[in-house]
C-alpha positions as a printed Julia matrix, in Angstrom:
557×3 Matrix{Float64}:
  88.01  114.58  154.44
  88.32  115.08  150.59
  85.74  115.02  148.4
  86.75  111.7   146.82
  86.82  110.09  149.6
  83.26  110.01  150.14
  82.56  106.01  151.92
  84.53  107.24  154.62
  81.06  109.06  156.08
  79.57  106.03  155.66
  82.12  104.23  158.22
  80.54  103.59  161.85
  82.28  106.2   164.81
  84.5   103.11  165.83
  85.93  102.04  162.46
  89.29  104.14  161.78
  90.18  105.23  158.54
  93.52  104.05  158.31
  95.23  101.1   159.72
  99.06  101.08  160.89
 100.94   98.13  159.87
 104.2    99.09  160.87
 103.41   97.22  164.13
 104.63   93.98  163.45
 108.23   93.75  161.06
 106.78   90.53  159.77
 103.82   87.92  160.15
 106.52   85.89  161.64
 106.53   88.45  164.4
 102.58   88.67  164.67
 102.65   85.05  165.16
 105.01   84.63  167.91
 103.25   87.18  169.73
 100.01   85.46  169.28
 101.86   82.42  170.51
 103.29   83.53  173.58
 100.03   85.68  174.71
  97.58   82.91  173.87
  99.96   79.77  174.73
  97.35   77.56  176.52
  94.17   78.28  174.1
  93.19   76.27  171.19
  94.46   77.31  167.96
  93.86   74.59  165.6
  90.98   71.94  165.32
  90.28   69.65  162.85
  88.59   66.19  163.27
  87.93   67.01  166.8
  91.67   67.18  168.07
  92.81   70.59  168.35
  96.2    72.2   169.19
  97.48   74.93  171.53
  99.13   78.02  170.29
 102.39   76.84  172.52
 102.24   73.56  170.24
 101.55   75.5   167.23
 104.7    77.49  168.25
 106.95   74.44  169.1
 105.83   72.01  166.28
 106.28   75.21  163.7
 110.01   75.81  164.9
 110.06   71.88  164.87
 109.8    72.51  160.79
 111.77   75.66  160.31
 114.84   73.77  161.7
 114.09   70.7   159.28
 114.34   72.63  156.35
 116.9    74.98  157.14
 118.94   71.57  157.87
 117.54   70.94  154.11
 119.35   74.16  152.61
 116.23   76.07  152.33
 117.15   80.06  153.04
 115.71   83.25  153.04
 113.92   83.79  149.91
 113.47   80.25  148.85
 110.21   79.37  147.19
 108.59   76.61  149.21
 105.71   74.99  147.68
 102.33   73.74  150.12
 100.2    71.36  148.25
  97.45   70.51  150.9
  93.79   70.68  151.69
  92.79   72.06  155.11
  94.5    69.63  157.5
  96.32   70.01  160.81
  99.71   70.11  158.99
  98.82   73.36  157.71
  99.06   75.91  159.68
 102.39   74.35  161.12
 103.93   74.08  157.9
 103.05   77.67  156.68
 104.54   79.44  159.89
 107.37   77.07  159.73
 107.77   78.46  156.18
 107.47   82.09  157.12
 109.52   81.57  160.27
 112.56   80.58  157.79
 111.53   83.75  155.71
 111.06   81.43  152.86
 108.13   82.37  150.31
 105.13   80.0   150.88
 104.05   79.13  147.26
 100.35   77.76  147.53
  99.43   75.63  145.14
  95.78   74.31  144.67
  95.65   70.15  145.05
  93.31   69.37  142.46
  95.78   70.51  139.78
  96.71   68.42  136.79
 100.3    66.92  136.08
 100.64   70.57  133.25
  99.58   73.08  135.9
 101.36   72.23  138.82
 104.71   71.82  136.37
 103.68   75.37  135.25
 103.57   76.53  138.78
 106.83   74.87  140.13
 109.1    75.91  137.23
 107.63   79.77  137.17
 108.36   79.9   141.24
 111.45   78.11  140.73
 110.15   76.38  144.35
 112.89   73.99  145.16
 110.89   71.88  148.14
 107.27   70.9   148.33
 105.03   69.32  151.12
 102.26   67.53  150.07
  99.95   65.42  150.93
  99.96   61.89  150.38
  96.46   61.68  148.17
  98.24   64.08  145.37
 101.53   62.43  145.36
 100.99   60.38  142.56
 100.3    64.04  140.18
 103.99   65.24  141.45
 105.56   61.97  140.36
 104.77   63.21  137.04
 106.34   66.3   136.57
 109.28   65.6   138.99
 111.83   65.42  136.12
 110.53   68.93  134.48
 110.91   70.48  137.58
 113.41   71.41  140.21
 112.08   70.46  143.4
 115.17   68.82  145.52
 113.25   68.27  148.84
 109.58   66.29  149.32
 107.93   66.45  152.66
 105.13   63.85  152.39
 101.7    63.62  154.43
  98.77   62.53  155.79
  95.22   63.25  156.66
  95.7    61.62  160.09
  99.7    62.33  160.18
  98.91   64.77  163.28
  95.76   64.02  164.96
  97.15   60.91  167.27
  95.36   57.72  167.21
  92.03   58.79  166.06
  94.41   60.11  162.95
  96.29   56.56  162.19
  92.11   55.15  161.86
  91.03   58.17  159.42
  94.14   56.87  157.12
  93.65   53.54  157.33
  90.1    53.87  155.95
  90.73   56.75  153.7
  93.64   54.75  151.97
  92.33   50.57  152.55
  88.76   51.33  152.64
  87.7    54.51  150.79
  90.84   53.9   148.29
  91.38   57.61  147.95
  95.39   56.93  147.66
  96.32   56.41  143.47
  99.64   54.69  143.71
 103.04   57.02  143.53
 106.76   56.57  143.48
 109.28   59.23  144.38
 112.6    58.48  144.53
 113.06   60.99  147.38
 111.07   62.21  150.35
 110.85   62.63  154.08
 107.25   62.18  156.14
 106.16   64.95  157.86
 106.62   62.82  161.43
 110.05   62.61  160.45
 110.58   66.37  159.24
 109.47   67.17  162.59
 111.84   65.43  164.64
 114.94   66.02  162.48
 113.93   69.76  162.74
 113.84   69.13  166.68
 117.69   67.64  166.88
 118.93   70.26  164.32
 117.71   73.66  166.14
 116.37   76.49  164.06
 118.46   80.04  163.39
 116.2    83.09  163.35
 116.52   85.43  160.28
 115.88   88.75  160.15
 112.89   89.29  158.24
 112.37   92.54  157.07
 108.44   94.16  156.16
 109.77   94.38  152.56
 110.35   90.57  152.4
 108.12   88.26  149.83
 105.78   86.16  151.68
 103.55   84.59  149.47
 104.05   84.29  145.94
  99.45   83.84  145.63
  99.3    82.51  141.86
  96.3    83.56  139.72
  95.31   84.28  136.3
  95.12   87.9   137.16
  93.13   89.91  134.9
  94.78   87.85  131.91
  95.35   84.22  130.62
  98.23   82.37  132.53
  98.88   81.48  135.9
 101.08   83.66  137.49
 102.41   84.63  141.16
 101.02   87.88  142.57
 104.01   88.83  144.97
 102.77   89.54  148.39
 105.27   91.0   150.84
 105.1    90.65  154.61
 104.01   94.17  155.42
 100.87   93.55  152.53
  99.47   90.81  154.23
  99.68   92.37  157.67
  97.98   95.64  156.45
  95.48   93.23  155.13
  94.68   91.45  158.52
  94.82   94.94  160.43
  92.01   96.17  158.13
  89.93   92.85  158.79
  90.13   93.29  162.2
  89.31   97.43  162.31
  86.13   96.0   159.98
  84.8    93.62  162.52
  84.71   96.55  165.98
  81.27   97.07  165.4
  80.23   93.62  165.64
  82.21   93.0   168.29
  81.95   95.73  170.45
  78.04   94.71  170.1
  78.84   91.18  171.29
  81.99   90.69  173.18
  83.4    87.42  172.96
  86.05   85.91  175.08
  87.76   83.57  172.17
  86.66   83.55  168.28
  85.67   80.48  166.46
  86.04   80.53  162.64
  84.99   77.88  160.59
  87.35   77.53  157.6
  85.46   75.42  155.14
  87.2    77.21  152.05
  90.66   75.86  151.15
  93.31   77.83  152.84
  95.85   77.73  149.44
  93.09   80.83  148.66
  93.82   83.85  149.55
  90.35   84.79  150.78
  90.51   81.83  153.39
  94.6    82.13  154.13
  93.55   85.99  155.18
  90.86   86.42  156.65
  90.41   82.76  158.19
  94.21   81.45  158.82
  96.04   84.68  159.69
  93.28   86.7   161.65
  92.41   84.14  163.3
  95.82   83.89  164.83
  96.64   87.73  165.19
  92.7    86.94  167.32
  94.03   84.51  169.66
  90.88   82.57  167.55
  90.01   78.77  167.38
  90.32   78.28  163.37
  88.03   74.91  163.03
  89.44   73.23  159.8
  86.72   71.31  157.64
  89.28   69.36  155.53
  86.94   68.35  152.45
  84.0    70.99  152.08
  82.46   69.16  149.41
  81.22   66.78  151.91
  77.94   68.62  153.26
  77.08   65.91  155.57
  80.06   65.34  157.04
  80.31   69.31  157.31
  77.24   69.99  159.18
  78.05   67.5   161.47
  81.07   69.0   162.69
  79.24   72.27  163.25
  76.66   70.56  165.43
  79.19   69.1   167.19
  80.75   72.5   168.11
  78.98   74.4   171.54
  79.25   77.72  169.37
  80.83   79.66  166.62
  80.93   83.14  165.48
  82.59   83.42  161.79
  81.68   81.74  159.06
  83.38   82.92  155.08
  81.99   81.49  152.16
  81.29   81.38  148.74
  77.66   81.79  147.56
  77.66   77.84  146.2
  78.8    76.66  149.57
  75.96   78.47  151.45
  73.5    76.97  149.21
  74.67   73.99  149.41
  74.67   74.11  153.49
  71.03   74.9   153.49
  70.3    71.95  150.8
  71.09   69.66  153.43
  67.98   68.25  155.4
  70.12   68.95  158.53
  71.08   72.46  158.47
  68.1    73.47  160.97
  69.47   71.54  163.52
  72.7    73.68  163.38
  72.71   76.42  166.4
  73.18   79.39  164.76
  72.38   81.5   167.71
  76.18   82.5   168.47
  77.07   83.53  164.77
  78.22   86.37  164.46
  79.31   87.12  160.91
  78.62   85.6   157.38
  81.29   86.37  155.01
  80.44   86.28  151.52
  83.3    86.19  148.82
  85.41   85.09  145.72
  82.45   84.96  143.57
  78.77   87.55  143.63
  76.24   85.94  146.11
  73.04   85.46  144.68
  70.12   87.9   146.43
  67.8    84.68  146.84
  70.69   82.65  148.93
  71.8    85.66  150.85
  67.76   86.07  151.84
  67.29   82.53  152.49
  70.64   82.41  154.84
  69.57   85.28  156.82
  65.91   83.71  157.59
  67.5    80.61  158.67
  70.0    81.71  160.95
  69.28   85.02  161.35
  72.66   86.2   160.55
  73.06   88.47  156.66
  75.68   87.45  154.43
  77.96   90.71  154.56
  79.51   90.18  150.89
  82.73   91.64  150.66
  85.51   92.15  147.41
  89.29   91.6   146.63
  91.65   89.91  144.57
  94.9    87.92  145.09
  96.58   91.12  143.98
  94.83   93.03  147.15
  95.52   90.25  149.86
  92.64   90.23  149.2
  90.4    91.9   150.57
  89.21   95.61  149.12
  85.61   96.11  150.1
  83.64   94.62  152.55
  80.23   95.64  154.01
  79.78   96.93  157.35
  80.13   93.77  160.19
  76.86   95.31  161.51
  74.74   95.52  158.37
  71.32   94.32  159.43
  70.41   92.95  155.01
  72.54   92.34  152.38
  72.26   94.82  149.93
  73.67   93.26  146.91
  76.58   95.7   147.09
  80.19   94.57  147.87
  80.31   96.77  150.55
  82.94  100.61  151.27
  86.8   100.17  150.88
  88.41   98.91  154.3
  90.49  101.67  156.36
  93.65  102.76  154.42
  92.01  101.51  151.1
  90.94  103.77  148.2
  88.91  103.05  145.34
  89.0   104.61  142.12
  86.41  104.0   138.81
  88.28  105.04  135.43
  87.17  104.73  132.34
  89.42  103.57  129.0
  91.78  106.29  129.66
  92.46  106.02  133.2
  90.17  109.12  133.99
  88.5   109.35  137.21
  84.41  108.47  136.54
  82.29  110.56  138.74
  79.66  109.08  141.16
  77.32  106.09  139.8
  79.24  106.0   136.96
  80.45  102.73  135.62
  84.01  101.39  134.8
  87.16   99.87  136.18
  87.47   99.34  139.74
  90.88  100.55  140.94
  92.51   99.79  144.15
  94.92  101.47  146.08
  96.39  100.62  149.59
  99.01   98.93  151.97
  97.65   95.67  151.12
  98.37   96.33  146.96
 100.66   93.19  145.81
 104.43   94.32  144.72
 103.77   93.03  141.27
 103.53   89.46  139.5
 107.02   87.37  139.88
 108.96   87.66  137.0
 106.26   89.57  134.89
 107.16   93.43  134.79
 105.26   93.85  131.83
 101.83   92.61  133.12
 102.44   94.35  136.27
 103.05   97.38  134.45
  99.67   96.78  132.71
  97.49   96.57  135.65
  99.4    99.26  138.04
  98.29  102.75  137.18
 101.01  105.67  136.98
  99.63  106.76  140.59
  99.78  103.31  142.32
  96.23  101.82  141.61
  95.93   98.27  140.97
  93.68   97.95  137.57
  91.28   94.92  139.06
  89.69   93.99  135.56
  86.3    94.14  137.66
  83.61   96.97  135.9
  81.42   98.73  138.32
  80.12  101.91  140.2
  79.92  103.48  143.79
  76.94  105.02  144.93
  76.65  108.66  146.57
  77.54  106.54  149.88
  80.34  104.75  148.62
  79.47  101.67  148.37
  80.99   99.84  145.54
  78.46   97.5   143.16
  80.32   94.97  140.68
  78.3    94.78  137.38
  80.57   92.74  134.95
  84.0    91.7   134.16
  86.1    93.35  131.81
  87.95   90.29  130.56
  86.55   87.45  129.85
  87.06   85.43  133.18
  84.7    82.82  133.97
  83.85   82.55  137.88
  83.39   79.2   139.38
  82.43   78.92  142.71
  84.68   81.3   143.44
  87.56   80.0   141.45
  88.93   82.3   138.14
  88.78   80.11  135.07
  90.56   81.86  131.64
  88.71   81.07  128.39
  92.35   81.36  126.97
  93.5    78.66  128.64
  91.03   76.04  128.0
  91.2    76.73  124.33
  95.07   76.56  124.57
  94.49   73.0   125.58
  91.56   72.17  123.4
  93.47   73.58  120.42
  95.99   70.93  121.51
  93.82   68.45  119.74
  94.72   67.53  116.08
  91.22   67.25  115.08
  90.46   70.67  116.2
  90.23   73.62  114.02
  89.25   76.48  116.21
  87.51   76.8   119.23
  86.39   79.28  121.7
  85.07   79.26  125.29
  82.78   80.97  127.17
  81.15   81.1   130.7
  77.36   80.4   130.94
  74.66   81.06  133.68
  74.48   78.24  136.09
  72.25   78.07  139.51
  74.74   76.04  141.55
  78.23   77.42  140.69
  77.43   80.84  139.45
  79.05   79.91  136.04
  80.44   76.96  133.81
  82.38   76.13  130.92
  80.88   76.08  127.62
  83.21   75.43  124.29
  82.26   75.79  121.11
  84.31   73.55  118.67
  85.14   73.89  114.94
  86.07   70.38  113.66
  89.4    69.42  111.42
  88.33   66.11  111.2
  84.65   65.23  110.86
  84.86   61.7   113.29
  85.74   64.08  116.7
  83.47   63.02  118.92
  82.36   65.08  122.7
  84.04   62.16  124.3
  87.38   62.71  123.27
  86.95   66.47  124.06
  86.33   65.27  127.41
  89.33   62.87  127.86
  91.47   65.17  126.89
  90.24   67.85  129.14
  90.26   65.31  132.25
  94.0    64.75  131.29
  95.0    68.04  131.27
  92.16   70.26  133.04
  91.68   70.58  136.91
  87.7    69.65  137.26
  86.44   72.83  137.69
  87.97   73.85  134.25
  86.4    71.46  132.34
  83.82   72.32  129.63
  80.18   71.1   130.84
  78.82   71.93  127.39
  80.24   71.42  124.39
  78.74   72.52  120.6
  80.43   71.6   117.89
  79.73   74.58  115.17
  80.82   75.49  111.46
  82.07   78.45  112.23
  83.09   81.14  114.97
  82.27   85.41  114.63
  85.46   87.09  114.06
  85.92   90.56  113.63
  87.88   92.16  110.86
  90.88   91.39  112.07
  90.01   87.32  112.44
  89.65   87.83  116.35
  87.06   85.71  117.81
  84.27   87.4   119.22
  83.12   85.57  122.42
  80.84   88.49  122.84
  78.71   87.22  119.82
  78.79   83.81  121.57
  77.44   84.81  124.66
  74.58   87.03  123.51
  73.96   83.23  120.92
């Protein structure tokens, strides 16, 4: 073992050090393998109906063979523009299973950022669900999507499904009104793809998968290009992580809850795809936000053992005057990501169900996950955990020089899971790839003698939302949009239930702006969680000699 890589005597006697990914050509190929080995189990539930691998298989195929009949070919960007629903999982593989790229894009965007997204991927079909419809309709002549699959909530769950859109479109009125010219239902999709057949292609482990889009360590929204063999590495190492655990407590057939949105990377990972490379039930809670409604699916369920979330959503859970009548007794792991989990949640979590939050790290660019702590770990530690088998981490200063031991600075990553580079960006990915292959993460922190990795700050600016990046530079881009502004700048600030918000400070052009016009105008072209909470109009804004604003001074103000 060399001296650098000094986690790896931290690992438990089962965990290997490196994972082979060469097993599977494709995730196409680890699918159909889980679907012919686990054909009769449950792979998919969501509002109580679930579906078999073998229908998983089938109903996937059903799609690949609707939009090859389409045009779409190997390579095509194909855009998915849904919440957690049944639909998913069937439209991703059928996706893959085309080798198409699977372009996820987040469904709370804004008319601007889901035009930026289309036109940078150049995705030329999108499926969608009804409820956003009306946000595509507005950028469909700026962008060059030819095909529209349109869905439902209820569109697969059978009867129970046609009463769940009845009410969410007649009663709840959750459906704004939309036009498009063009589109086919998913129903339909399905049984055109069943008359027209489906052609395997070859897919190779070099192939694009996913382009994942994220602001990176910089401003704009771009697509982190994730080949096949990156994402299978990825799943390999999740799965090497988790022995321990279940070696301790054998388990005939996993249950994950997936309560974060699957169009992030952190839930497509190490919820979507490990559960299927598992044989695992993946339990779909379609709209999170909806505590209630949450913990009353997991009473409903006899057991489950995984459970990944964001610090907010944990909090949240145990908020909820009937989160002790959840039986926790069969969970096995807490996964704790996408933003730091506070000490007093992860203490509070463990007394209540007995199970610690094992907070892990990684980054759209990594697949995404980096570090994770041990599966076993009997208290969280407030760490992010050792680097995952085949995974080394580096902490360089300025320069790009190694930092010894307990030292801080930039957290670099190297491993099979490492993204290609960003689509169409060779500069930025030549500014965050080292000359040795390390993926610059933005993140500042240390390892201890151990090698466990603590995060202390970013480098950038990024503002962490629940778990979601937010880029100063693009909220001022849009609130500089406003003729009555003269300068602005944003910040993040400390805040108890999302970890961070929004706060911009505002230099006026014209003395009559007022905070509510702010607001419209970030409602019109902000996604919520952008949005500035707090707004201060000031005189002026600290620049340094050069006239660059200095959020720094604003933060320590």
């Amino acid at each position: 073992m060399s001296p650098e890589k000094i986690w790896l005597k931290s690992y438990p006697s089962d965990v290997p050090h490196d994972v082979n990914a060469n097993i599977y050509s494709s995730i196409v190929e680890l699918f159909e393998n889980s679907f012919t080995k686990f054909s009769n189990r449950s792979a998919v539930e969501s509002f109580g109906k679930k579906l078999t691998y073998a229908q998983l298989d089938q109903a996937s195929t059903y799609f690949a063979g609707f939009l090859q009949f389409q045009g779409i070919k190997k390579g095509d960007r194909v855009a998915i523009m849904m919440p957690n629903v049944m639909q998913y999982p069937i439209v991703l593989a059928g996706i893959l299973r085309c080798g198409a790229v699977v372009v996820n894009v987040n469904p709370l965007y804004t008319p601007r950022e889901l035009e930026h997204q289309l036109k940078d991927s150049g995705a030329t079909a999108i499926i969608i669900l009804e409820n956003f419809a009306h946000v595509l309709e507005q950028v469909m002549a700026q962008v060059n999507i030819e095909h529209v699959v349109v869905t439902t909530i209820g569109a697969s769950l059978g009867g129970k499904g046609k009463l769940i859109d009845f009410v969410i479109k007649h009663v709840k009125k959750m459906i704004p009104e939309w036009r498009l010219a063009h589109y086919t239902t998913f129903d339909v999709a399905l049984s055109v793809g069943e008359k027209m057949g489906f052609q395997k292609p070859m897919i190779v482990p070099q192939d694009i998968a996913f382009l994942q889009y994220t602001g990176g360590t910089t401003g704009v929204s771009k697509g982190a290009i994730l080949e096949h063999r990156h994402v299978i590495a990825n799943v390999l190492q999740i799965e090497a992580w988790l022995i321990p655990a279940l070696k301790k407590r054998p388990i005939d057939q996993l249950i994950f809850i997936c309560a974060l949105p699957l169009y992030h990377i952190f839930a497509l990972t190490a919820c979507g795809l490990f559960s299927i490379r598992a044989g695992g039930l993946l339990v779909l809670i379609t709209n999170p936000k909806d505590i209630p409604g949450f913990i009353k699916t997991l009473r409903g369920l006899k057991s489950f053992h995984i459970l990944p979330a964001v610090n907010t959503l944990y909090n949240a859970l145990m908020n909820d005057p009937n989160f002790t009548k959840i039986d926790f007794s069969n969970l096995l792991i807490s996964n704790g990501g996408g933003m730091a989990v506070q000490k007093s949640v992860a203490q509070r979590w463990q007394d209540l169900t007995g199970c610690p939050i094992a907070e892990g790290y990684g980054l759209s660019e990594t697949s995404p996950v980096a570090c994770c702590n041990l599966s076993v770990l009997t208290e969280f530690n407030s760490t992010v955990g050792l680097p995952v088998p085949s995974t080394e981490i580096s902490i360089r200063d300025e320069d790009g020089h190694e930092l010894p031991i307990n030292e801080l600075g930039e957290i670099c990553i190297k491993g099979p899971q490492v993204m290609r580079g960003y689509w169409n960006r060779d500069d930025e990915t030549q500014h965050v790839m080292t000359k040795d292959g390390f993926f610059k993460s933005g993140d500042i922190g240390f390892m201890d003698d151990a090698g466990f990795v603590k995060i202390v700050d970013r480098k950038k600016d990024m503002i962490l939302i629940s778990g979601f990046n937010v880029y100063p530079n693009e909220i001022e881009e849009v609130l500089s949009q406003l003729p009555k502004v003269l300068e602005c700048a944003v910040i993040g600030v400390p805040d108890q239930h999302s970890g961070e918000e929004v706060k911009a400070f505002i230099v006026k052009k014209d003395a009559n702006l007022t905070e509510l016009e702010v607001r419209e105008h970030c409602v019109k072209n902000l996604t919520n969680y952008k949005r500035p909470k707090y707004i201060e109009f000031v005189a002026s804004l600290p620049k340094s000699n050069v006239g660059k604003i200095l959020r720094k001074e604003l933060r320590s103000h």
